[in-house]
mmCIF file of C-alpha atoms and ligand atoms in Angstrom:
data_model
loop_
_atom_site.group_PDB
_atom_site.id
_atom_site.type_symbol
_atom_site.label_atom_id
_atom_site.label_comp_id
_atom_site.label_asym_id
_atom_site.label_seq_id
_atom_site.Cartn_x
_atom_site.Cartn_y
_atom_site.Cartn_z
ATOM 1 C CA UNK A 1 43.343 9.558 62.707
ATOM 2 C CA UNK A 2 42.648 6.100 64.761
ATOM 3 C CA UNK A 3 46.119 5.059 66.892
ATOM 4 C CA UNK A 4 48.260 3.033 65.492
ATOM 5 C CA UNK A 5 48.475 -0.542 66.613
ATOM 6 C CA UNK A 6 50.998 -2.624 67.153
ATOM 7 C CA UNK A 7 49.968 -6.564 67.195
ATOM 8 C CA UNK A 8 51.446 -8.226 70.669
ATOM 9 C CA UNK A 9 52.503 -10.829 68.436
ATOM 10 C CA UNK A 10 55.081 -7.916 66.819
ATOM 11 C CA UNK A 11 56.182 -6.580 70.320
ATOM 12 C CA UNK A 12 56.510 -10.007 71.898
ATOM 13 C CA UNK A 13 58.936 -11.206 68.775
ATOM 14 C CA UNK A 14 60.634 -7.532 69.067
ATOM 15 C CA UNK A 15 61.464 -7.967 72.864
ATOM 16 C CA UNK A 16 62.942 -11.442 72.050
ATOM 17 C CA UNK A 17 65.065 -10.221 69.520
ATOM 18 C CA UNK A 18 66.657 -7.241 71.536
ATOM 19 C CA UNK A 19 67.439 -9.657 74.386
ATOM 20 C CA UNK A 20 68.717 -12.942 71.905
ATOM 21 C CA UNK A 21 65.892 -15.152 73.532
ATOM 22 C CA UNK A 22 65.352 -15.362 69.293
ATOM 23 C CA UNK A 23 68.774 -15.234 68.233
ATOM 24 C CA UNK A 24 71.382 -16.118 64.944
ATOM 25 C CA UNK A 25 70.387 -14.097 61.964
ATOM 26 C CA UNK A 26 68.769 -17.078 60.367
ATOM 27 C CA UNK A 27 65.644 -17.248 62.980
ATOM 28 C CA UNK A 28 65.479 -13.673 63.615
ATOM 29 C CA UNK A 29 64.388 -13.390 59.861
ATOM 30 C CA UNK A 30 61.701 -16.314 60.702
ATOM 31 C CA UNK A 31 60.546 -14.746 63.581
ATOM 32 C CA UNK A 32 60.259 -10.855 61.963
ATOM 33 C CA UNK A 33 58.462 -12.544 58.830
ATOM 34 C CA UNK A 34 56.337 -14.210 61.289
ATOM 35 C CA UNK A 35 55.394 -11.135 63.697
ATOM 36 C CA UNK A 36 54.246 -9.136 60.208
ATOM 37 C CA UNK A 37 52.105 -12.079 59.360
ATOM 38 C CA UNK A 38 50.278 -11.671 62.536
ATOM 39 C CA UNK A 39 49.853 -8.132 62.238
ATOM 40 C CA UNK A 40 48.229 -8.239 58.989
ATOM 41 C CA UNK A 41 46.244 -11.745 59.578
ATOM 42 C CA UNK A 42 44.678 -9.900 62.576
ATOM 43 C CA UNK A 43 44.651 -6.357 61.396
ATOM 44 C CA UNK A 44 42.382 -3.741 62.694
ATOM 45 C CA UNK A 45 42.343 -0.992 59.762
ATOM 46 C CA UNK A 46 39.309 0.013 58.544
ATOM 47 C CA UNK A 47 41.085 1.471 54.842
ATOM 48 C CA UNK A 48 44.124 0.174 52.785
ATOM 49 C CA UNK A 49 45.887 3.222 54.327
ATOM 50 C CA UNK A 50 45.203 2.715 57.740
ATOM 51 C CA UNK A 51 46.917 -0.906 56.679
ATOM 52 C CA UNK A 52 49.803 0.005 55.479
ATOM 53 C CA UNK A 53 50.711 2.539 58.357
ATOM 54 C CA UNK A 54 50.450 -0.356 60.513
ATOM 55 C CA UNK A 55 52.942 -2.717 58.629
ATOM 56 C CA UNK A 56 55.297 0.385 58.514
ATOM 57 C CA UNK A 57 54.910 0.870 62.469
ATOM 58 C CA UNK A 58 54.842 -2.639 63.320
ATOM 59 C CA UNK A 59 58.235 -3.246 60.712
ATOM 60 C CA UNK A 60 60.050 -0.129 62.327
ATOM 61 C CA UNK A 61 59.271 -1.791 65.883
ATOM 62 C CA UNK A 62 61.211 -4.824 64.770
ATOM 63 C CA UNK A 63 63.679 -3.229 62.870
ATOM 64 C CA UNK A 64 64.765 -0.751 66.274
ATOM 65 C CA UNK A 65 65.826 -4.491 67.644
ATOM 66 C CA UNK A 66 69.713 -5.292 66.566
ATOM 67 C CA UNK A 67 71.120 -3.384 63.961
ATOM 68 C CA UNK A 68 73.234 -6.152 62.222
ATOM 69 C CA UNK A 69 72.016 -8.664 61.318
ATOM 70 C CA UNK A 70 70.532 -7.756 57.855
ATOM 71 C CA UNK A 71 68.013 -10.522 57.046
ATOM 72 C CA UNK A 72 65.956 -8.616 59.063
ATOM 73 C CA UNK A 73 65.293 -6.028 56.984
ATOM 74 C CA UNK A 74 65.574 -8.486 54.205
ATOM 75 C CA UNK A 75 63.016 -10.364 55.411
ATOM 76 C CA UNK A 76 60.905 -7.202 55.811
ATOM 77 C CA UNK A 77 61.262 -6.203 52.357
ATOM 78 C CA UNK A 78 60.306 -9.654 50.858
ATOM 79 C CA UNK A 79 56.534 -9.901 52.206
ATOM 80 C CA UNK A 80 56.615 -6.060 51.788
ATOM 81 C CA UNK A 81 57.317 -6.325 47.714
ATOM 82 C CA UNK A 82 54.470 -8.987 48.354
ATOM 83 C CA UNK A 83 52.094 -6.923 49.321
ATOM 84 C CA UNK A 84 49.040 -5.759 46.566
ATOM 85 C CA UNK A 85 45.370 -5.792 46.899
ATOM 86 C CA UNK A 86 42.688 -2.778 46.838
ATOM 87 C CA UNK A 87 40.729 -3.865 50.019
ATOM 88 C CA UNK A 88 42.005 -4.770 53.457
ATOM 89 C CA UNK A 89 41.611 -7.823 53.445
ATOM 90 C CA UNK A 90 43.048 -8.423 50.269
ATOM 91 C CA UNK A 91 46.308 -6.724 51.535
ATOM 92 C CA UNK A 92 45.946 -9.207 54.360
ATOM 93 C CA UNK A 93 46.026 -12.167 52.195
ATOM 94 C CA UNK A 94 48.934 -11.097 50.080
ATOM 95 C CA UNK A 95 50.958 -10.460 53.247
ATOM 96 C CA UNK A 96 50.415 -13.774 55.126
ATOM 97 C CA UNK A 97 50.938 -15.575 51.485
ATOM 98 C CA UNK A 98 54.100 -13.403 51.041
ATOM 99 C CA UNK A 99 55.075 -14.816 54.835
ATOM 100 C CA UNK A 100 54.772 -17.889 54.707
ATOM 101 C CA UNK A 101 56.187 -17.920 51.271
ATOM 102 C CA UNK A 102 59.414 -16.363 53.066
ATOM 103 C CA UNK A 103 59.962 -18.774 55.680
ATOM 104 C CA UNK A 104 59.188 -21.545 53.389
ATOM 105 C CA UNK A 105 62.653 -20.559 51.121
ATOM 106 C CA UNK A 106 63.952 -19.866 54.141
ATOM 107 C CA UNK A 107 64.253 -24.141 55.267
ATOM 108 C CA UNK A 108 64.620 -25.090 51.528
ATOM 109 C CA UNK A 109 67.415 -22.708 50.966
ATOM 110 C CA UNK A 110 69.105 -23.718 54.200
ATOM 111 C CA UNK A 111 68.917 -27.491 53.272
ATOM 112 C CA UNK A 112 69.873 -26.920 49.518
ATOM 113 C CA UNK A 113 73.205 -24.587 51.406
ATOM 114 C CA UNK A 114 73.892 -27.526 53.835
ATOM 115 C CA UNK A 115 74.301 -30.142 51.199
ATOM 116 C CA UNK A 116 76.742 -27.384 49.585
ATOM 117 C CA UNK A 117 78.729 -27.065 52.553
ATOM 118 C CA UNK A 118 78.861 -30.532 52.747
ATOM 119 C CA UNK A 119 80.368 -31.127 50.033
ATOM 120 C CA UNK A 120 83.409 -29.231 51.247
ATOM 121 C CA UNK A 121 83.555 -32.040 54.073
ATOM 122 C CA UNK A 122 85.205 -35.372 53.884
ATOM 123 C CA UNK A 123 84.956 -38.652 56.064
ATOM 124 C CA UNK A 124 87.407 -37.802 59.003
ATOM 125 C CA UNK A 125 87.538 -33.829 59.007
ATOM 126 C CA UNK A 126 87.452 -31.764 62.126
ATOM 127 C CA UNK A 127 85.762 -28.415 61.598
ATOM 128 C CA UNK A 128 86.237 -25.541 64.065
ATOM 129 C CA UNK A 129 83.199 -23.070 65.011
ATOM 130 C CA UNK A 130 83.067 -20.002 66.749
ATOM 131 C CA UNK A 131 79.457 -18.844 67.951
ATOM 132 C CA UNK A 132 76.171 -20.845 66.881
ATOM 133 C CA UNK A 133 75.133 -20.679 63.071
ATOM 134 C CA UNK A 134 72.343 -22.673 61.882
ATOM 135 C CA UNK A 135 73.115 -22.498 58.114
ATOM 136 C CA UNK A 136 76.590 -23.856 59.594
ATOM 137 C CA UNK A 137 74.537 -26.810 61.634
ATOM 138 C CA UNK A 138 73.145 -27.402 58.339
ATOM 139 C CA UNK A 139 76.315 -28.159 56.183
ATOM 140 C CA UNK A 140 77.504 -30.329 59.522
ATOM 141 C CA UNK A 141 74.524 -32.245 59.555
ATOM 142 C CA UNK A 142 74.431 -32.879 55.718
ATOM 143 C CA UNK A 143 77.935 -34.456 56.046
ATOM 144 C CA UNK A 144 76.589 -36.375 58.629
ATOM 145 C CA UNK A 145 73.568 -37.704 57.006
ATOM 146 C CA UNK A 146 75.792 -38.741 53.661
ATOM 147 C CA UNK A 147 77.616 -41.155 56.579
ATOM 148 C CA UNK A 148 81.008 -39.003 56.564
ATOM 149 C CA UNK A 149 82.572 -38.999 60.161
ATOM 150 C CA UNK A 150 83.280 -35.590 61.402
ATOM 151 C CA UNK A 151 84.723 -34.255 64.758
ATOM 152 C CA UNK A 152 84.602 -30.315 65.811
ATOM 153 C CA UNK A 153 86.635 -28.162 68.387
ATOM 154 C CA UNK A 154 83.841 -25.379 69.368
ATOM 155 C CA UNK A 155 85.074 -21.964 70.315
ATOM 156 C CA UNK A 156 82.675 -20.962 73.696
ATOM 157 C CA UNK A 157 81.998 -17.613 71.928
ATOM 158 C CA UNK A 158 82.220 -15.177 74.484
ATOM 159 C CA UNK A 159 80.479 -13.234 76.501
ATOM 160 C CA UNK A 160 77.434 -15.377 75.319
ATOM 161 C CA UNK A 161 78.622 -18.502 74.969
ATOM 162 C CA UNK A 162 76.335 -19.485 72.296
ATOM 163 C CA UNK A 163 79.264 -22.104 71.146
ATOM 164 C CA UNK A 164 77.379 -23.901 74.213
ATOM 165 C CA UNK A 165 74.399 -24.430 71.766
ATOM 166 C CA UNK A 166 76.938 -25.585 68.737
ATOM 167 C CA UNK A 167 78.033 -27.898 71.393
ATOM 168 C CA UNK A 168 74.948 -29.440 71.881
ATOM 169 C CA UNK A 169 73.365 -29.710 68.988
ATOM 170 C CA UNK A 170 76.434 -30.897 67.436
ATOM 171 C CA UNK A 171 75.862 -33.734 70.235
ATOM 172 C CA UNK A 172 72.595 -34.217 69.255
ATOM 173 C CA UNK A 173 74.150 -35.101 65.314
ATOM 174 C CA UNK A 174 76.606 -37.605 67.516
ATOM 175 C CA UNK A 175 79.504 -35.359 66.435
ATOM 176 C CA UNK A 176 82.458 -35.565 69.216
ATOM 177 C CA UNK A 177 83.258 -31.906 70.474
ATOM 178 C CA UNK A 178 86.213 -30.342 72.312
ATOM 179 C CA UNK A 179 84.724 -27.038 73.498
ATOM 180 C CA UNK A 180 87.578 -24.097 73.831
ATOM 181 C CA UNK A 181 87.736 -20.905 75.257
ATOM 182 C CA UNK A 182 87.966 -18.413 72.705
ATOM 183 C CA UNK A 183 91.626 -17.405 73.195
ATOM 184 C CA UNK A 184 92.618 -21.110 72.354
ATOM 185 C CA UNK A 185 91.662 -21.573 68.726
ATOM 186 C CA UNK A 186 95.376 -20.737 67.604
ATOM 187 C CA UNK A 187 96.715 -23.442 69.412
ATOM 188 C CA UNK A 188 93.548 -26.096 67.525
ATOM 189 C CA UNK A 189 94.414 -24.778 63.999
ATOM 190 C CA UNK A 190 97.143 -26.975 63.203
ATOM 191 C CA UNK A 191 94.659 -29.926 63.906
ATOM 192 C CA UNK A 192 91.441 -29.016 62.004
ATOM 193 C CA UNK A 193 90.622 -29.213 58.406
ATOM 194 C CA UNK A 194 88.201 -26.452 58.225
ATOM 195 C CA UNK A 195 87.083 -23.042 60.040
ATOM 196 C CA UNK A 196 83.049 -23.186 59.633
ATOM 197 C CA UNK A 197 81.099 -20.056 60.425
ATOM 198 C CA UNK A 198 78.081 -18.362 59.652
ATOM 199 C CA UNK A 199 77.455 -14.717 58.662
ATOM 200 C CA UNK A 200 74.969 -11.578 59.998
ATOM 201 C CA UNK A 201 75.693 -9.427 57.074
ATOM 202 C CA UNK A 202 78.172 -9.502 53.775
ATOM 203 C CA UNK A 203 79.335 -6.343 52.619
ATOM 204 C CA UNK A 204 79.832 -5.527 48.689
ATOM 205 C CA UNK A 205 83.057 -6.358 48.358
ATOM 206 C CA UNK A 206 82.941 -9.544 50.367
ATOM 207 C CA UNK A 207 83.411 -8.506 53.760
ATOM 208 C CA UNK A 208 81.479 -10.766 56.423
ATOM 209 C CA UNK A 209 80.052 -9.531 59.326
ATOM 210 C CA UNK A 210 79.974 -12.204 62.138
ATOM 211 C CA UNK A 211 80.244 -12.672 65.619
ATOM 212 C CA UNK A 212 83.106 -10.466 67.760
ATOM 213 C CA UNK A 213 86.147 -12.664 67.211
ATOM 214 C CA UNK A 214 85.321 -14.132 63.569
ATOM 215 C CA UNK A 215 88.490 -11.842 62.270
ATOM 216 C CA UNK A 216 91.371 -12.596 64.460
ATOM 217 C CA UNK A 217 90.145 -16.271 63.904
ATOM 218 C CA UNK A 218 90.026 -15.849 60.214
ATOM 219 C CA UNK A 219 93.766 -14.379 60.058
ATOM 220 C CA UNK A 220 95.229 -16.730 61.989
ATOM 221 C CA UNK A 221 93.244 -19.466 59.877
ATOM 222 C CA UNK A 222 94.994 -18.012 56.954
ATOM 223 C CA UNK A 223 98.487 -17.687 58.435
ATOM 224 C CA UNK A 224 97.990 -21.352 59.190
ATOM 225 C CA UNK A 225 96.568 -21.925 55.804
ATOM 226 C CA UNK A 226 93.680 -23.951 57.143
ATOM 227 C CA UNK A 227 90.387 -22.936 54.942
ATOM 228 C CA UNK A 228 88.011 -20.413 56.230
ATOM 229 C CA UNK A 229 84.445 -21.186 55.336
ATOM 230 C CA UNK A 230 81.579 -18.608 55.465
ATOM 231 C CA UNK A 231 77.891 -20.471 55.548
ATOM 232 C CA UNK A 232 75.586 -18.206 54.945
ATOM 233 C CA UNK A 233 72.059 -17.992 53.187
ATOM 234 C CA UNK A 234 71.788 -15.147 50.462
ATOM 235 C CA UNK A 235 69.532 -13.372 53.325
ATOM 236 C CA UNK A 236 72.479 -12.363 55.099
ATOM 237 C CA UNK A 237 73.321 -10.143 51.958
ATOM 238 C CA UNK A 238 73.040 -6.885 52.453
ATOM 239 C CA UNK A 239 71.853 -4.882 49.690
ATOM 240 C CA UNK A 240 72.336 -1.431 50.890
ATOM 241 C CA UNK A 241 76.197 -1.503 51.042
ATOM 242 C CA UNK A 242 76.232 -1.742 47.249
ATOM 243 C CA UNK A 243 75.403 2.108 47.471
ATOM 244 C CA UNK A 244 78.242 2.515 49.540
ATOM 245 C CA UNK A 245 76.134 1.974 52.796
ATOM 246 C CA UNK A 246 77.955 0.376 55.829
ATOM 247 C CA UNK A 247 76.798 -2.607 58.332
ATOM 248 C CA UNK A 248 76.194 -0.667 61.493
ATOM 249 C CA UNK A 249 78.105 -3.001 64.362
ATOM 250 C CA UNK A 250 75.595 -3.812 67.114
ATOM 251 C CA UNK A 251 77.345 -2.423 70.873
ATOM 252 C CA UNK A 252 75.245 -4.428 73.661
ATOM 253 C CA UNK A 253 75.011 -3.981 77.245
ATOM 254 C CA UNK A 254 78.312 -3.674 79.348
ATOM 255 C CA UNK A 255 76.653 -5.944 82.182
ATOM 256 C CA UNK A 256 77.149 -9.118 79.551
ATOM 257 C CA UNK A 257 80.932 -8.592 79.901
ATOM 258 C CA UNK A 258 81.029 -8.091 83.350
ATOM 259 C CA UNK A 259 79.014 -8.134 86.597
ATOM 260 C CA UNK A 260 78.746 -5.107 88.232
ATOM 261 C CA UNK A 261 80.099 -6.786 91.865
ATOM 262 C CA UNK A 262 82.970 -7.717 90.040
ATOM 263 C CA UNK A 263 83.308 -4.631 88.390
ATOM 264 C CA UNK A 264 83.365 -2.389 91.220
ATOM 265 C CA UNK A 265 86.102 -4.304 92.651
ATOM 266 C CA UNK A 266 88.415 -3.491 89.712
ATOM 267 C CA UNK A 267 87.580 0.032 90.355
ATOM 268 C CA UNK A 268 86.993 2.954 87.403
ATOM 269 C CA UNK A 269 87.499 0.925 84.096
ATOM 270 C CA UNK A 270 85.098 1.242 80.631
ATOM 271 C CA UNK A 271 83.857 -1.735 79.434
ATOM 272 C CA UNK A 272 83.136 -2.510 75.390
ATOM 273 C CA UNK A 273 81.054 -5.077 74.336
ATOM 274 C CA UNK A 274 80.770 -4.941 70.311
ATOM 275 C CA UNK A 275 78.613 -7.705 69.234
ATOM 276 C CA UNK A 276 80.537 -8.365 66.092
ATOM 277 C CA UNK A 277 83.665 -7.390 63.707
ATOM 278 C CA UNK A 278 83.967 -7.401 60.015
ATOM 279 C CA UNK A 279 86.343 -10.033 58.261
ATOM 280 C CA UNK A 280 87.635 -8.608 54.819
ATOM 281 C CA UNK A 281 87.161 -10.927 51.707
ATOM 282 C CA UNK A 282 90.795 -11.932 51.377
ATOM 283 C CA UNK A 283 90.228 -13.971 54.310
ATOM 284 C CA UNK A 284 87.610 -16.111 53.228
ATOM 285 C CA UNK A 285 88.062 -19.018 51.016
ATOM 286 C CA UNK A 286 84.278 -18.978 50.241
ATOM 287 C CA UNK A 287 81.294 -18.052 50.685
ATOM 288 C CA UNK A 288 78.707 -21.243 50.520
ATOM 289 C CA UNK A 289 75.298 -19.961 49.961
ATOM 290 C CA UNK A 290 72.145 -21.920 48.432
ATOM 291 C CA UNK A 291 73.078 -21.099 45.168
ATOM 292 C CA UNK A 292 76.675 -22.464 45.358
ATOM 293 C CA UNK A 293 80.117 -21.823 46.542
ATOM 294 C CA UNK A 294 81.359 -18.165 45.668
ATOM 295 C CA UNK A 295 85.163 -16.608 46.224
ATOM 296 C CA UNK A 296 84.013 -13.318 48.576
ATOM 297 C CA UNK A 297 84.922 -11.227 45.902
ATOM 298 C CA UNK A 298 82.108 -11.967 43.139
ATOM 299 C CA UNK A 299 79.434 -12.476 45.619
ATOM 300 C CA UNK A 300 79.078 -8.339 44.510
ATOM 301 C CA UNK A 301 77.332 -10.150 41.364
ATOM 302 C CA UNK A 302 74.838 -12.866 43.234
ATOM 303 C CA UNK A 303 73.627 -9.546 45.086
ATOM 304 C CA UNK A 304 73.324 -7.372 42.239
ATOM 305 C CA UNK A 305 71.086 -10.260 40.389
ATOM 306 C CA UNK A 306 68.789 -10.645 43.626
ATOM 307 C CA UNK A 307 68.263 -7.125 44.680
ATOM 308 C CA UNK A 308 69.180 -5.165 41.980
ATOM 309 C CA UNK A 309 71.163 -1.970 42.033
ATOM 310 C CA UNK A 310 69.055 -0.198 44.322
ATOM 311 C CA UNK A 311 67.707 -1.579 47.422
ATOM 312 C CA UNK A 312 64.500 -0.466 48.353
ATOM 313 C CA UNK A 313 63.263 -0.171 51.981
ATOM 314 C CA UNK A 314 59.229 -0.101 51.228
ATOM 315 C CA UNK A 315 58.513 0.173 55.225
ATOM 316 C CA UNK A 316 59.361 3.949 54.629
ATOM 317 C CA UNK A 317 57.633 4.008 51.242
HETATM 318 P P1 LIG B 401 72.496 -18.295 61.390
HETATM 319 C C1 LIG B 401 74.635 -15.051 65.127
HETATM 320 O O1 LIG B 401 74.502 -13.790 65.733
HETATM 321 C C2 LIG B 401 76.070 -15.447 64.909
HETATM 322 O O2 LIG B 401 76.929 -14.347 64.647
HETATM 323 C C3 LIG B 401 75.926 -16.383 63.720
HETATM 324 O O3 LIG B 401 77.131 -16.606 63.034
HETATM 325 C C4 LIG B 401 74.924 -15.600 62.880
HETATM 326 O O4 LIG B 401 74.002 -15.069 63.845
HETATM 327 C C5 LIG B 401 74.217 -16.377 61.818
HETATM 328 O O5 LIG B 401 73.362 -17.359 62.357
HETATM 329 P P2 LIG B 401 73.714 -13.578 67.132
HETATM 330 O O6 LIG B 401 72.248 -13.432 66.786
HETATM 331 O O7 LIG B 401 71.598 -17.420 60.581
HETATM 332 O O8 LIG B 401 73.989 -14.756 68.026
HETATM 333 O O9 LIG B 401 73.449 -19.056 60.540
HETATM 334 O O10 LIG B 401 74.268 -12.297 67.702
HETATM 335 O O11 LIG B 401 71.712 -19.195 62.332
#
């Protein structure tokens, strides 16, 4: 049997999204969609079979990436359910189609989520964001473009600090920003009008799956009773936890928490560096997706309608 391979275009986008140089759940789906579309628009099999083990190798490269964030696979299994033809090259015309279809929904369903989430927003609010969401951008810069006057305080998001992108492009919208260290958001509650953040994965029964620090900022949010706002795309739901599956929690490298100079001067200590934590549904306010607002708890029903009862991974298939 002729060797597999892998299109550079795959293992370029892979190696980008193991070390967040294509980061936020949003554009990792973009970028996987985009890396199969090469694959097939410049395939080398010589039979529909040879095809197909390539789009399986070249999908389990991407998917070995992060573990959480599931509009990866999500992504995968839309151009794969795409996929039908008898000759090569038909295959190869189904795929790109089903691609670009993909990442086409993907910038109409963020807009038609942002002017949702904007909604939620009046002239005046401060909103408070912890790591960098683009389906949260998008409900910030709606408000913004129906003229409403918003202000943000912008968690740093540690160890990555991706709140430093929040901060700018929230800049770029001419939104004023007060940009926090994560351990201060308690003492900011009292002043905001909303907690805004996006989503990697939502569990069944309304859990979110966001960024390390999400849940202590979520309680607190509630003990303050200031709402807590999930912004996230019906990408980021993840099928396989309505068969009682569970989000597997990403663990990255140590060396992002600390350097190893400084660690060596502390002497023998471990280090843990969990990527993110789950927030349960009671929470959450709501979850704003493109197809409306939903309480956490019947967002069980918007999955069931989209993917069915049983989610199919057709990369194995
Ligand atoms: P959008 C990010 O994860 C953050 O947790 C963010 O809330 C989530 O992806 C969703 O991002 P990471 O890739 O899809 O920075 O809303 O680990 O852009």
């Amino acid at each position: 049997m002729a060797s597999i391979e892998i299109h550079p275009d795959v293992e370029a986008t892979a190696e980008e999204i193991a070390a967040m140089e294509i980061r936020g759940a949003a554009t990792i789906a973009a970028a996987t969609a985009g890396a199969l579309g090469s694959q097939a628009a410049e395939s080398t099999a010589e039979t529909p079979e040879q095809f197909h083990d390539e789009l399986q190798t070249a999908a389990q490269r991407l998917l070995d990436t992060r573990p959480t964030a599931v509009s990866l696979p999500n992504a995968l299994r839309y151009v794969f359910e795409r996929i039908d033809g008898e000759t090569v090259e038909e295959l190869a015309t189904s795929t790109v189609a089903g691609v670009d279809e993909f990442q086409h929904r993907l910038d109409t369903a963020q807009d038609d989520l942002g002017a949702i989430g904007a909604n939620r927003l009046r002239d005046g609010d401060t909103v408070l964001t912890h790591c960098h969401s683009t389906d949260v951008l998008a409900c910030i810069e709606a408000a913004v473009g129906q003229g409403k006057s918003l202000s943000a305080i912008v968690k740093e998001t540690r160890p990555r600090n991706q709140g430093h992108i929040t901060a700018k492009q929230l800049r770029e919208l001419d939104v004023p920003v007060t940009l926090i260290v994560d351990g201060a958001a308690g003492r900011y509650l009292d002043e905001v009008d909303h907690v805004f953040v996006g989503a990697d994965s939502i569990a069944a029964d309304g859990s979110v799956v966001n960024k390390i620090g999400t849940r202590s900022l979520a309680v607190t949010a509630r003990e303050r009773d200031t709402p807590m706002v999930v912004a996230a795309q019906t990408i980021k739901l993840d099928p396989a936890t309505l068969s009682g599956h569970t989000v597997e929690i990403e663990s990255r490298s140590e060396a992002e928490v600390i350097d190893t100079d400084r660690r060596e001067s502390i002497g023998e200590i471990e280090v843990g560096n969990p990527a993110f934590d789950v927030t349960p549904p009671r929470y959450v306010d709501a979850i704003v997706t493109e197809h409306g607002q939903f309480p956490p708890e019947s967002i069980v029903m918007v999955m069931r309608e989209l993917f069915g009862e049983h989610h199919r991974t057709p990369w194995t298939e």
